CSV table of C-alpha atoms in Angstrom, one decimal:
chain,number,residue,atom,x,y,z
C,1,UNK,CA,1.9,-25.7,-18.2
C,2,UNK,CA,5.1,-23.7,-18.3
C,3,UNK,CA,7.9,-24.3,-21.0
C,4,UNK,CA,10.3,-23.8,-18.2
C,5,UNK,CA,9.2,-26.8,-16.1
C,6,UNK,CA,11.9,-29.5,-15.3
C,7,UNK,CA,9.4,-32.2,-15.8
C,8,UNK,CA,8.2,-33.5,-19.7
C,9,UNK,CA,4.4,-33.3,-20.6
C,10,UNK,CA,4.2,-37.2,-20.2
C,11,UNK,CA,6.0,-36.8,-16.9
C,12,UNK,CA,3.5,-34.4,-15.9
C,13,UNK,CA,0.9,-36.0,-16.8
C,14,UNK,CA,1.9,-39.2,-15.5
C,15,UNK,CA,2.2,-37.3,-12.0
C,16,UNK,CA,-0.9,-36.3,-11.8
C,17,UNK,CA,-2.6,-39.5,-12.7
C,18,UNK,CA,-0.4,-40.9,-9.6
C,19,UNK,CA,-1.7,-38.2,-7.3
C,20,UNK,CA,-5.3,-38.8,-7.9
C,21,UNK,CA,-4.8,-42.6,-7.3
C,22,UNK,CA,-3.3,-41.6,-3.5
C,23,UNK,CA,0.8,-41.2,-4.5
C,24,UNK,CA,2.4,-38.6,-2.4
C,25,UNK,CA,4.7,-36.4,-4.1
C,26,UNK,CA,8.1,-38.0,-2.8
C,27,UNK,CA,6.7,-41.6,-4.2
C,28,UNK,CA,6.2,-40.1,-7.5
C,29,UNK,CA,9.4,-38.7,-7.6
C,30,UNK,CA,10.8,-41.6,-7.3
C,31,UNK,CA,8.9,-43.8,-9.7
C,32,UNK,CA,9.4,-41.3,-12.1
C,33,UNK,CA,13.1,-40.5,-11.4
C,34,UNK,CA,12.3,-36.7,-11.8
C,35,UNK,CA,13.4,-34.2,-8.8
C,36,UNK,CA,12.1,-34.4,-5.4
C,37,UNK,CA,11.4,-30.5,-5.8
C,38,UNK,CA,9.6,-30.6,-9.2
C,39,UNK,CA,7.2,-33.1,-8.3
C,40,UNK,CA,6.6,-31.3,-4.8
C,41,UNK,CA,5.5,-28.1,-6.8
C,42,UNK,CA,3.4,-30.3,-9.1
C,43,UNK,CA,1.3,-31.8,-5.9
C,44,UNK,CA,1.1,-28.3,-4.7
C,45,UNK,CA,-0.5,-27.2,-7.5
C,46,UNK,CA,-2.7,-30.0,-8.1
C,47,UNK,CA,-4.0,-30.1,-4.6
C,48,UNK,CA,-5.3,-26.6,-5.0
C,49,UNK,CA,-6.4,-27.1,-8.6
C,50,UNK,CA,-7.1,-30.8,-9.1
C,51,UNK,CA,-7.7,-31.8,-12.7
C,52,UNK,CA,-7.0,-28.9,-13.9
C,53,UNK,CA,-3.2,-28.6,-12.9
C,54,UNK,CA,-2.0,-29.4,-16.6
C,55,UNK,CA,-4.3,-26.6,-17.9
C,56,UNK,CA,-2.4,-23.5,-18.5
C,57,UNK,CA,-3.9,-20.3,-17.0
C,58,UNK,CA,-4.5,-17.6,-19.9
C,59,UNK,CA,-3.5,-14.7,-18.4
C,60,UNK,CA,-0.8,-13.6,-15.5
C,61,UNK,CA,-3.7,-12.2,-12.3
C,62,UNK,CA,-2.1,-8.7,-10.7
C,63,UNK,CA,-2.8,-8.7,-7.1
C,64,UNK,CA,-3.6,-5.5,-4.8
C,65,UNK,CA,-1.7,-4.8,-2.2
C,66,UNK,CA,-4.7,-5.2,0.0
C,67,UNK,CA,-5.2,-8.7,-1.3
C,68,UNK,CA,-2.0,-9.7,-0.7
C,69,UNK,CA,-1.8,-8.4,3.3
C,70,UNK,CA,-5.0,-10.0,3.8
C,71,UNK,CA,-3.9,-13.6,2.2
C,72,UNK,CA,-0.8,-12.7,4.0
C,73,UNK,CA,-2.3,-11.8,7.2
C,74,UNK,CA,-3.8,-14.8,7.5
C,75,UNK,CA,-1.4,-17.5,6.7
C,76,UNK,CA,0.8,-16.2,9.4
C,77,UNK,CA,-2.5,-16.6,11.5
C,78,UNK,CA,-2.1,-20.3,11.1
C,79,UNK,CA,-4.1,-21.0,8.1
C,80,UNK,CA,-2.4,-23.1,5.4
C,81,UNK,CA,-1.4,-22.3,2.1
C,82,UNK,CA,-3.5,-24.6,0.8
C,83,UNK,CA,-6.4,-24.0,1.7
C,84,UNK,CA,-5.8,-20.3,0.9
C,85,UNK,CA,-4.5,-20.6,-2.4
C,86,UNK,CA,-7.8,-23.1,-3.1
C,87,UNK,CA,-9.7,-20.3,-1.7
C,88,UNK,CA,-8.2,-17.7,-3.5
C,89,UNK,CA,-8.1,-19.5,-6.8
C,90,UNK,CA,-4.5,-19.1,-6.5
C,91,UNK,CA,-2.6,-20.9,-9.4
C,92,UNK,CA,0.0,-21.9,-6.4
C,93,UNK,CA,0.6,-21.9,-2.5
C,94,UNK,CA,4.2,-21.2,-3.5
C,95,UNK,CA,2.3,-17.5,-4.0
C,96,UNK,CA,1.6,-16.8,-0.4
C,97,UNK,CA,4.8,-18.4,0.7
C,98,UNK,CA,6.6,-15.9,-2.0
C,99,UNK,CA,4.4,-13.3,-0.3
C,100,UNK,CA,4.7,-14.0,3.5
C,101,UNK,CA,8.9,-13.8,3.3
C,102,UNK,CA,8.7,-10.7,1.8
C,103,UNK,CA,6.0,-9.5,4.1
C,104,UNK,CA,8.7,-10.6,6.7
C,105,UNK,CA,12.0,-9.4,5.4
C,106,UNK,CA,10.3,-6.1,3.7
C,107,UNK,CA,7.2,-5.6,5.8
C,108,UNK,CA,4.3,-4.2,4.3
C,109,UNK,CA,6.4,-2.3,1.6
C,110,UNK,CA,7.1,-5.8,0.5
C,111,UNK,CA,4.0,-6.7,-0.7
C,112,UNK,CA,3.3,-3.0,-2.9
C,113,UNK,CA,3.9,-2.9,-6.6
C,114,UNK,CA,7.1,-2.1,-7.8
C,115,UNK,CA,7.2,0.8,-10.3
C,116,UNK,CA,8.5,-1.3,-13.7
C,117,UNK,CA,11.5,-0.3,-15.6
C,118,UNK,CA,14.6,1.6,-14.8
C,119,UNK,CA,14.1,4.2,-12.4
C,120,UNK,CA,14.7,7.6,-13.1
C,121,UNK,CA,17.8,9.7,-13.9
C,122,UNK,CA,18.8,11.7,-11.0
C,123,UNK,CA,20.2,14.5,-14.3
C,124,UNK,CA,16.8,14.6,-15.9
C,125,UNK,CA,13.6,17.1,-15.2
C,126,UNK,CA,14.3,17.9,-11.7
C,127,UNK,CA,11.4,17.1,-8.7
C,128,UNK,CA,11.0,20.6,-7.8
C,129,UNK,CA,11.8,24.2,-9.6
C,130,UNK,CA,14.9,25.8,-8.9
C,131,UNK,CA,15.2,28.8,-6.6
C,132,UNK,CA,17.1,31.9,-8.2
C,133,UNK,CA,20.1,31.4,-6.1
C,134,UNK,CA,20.3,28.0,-6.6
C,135,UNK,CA,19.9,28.7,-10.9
C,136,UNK,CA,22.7,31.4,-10.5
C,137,UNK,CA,25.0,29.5,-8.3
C,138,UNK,CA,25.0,26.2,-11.0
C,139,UNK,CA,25.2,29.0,-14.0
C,140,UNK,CA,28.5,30.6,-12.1
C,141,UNK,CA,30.1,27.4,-11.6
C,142,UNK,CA,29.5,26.4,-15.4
C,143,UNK,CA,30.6,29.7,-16.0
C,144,UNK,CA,33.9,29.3,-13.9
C,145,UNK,CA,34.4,25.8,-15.8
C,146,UNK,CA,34.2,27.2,-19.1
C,147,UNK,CA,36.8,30.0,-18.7
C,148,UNK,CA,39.5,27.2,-17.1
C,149,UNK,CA,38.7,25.5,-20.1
C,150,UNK,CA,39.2,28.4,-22.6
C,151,UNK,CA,42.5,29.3,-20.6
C,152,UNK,CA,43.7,25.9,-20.6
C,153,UNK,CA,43.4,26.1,-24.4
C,154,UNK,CA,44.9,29.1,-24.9
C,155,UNK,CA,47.9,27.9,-22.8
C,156,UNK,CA,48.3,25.1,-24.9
C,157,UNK,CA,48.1,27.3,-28.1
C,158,UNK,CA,50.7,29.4,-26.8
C,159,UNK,CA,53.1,26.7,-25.9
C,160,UNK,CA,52.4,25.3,-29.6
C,161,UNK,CA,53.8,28.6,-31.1
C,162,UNK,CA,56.8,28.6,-29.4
């Protein structure tokens, strides 16, 4: 399970041997005196994966875009999450929900990966090459910056000798 979980191992544990004896979530929340939340996400979870909810999964699934319309797609046709996640082998149904509002919000751009890090500089390599003009208009205006520069310079040398 995740390190980040508001709930202790023993809790946990202690959940899920509640849940397979017929305790809803909100009843184990309050036997236990853990969040109404926490113990929501923990039923979740263990309806789609049963015994194995305390098992941590080894590695972190990447989804295609296609996947993720299609699970998408059809949870806003009326299936549950649920029942999609347990078909999907989905480690939550908090996935699909996660997907569906962006879906909504985002449409299907939403749903596409994300390139990772920080995006680009606009100052670095540029996109496409430079026309002639457009080179000699930046190297004039560099140019015309320059000799300000060297002027304001000499202005202040001249004042200094006076």
């Amino acid at each position: 399970m995740l390190k980040s979980s508001s709930l202790s191992e023993e809790q946990r544990a202690a959940a899920v041997a509640l849940f397979e004896t017929g305790w809803g979530a909100k009843s184990v929340a309050t036997k236990l005196g853990v969040s109404k939340r926490a113990a929501g996400r923990l039923y979740d979870r263990w309806r789609v994966r049963g015994g194995t909810t305390l098992v941590a999964k080894p590695t972190k699934r990447q989804f295609s875009f296609e996947f993720k319309l299609a699970v998408v797609q059809r949870f806003l046709a009326g299936e549950t999450q649920v029942s999609l996640a347990q078909e999907f082998q989905l480690s939550s149904p908090l996935l699909i929900k996660k997907w569906a509002s962006l879906y909504r919000n985002e449409g299907e751009d939403g749903l596409r990966p994300k390139p990772r890090g920080r995006p680009k500089s606009p100052f670095e390599a540029p996109s496409q090459p430079e026309s002639e003009l457009q080179r000699l208009r930046r190297e004039n205006e560099r140019l015309r910056a320059e000799v300000a520069f060297l002027g304001k310079v000499q202005a202040l040398r001249d004042e200094d000798r006076r």
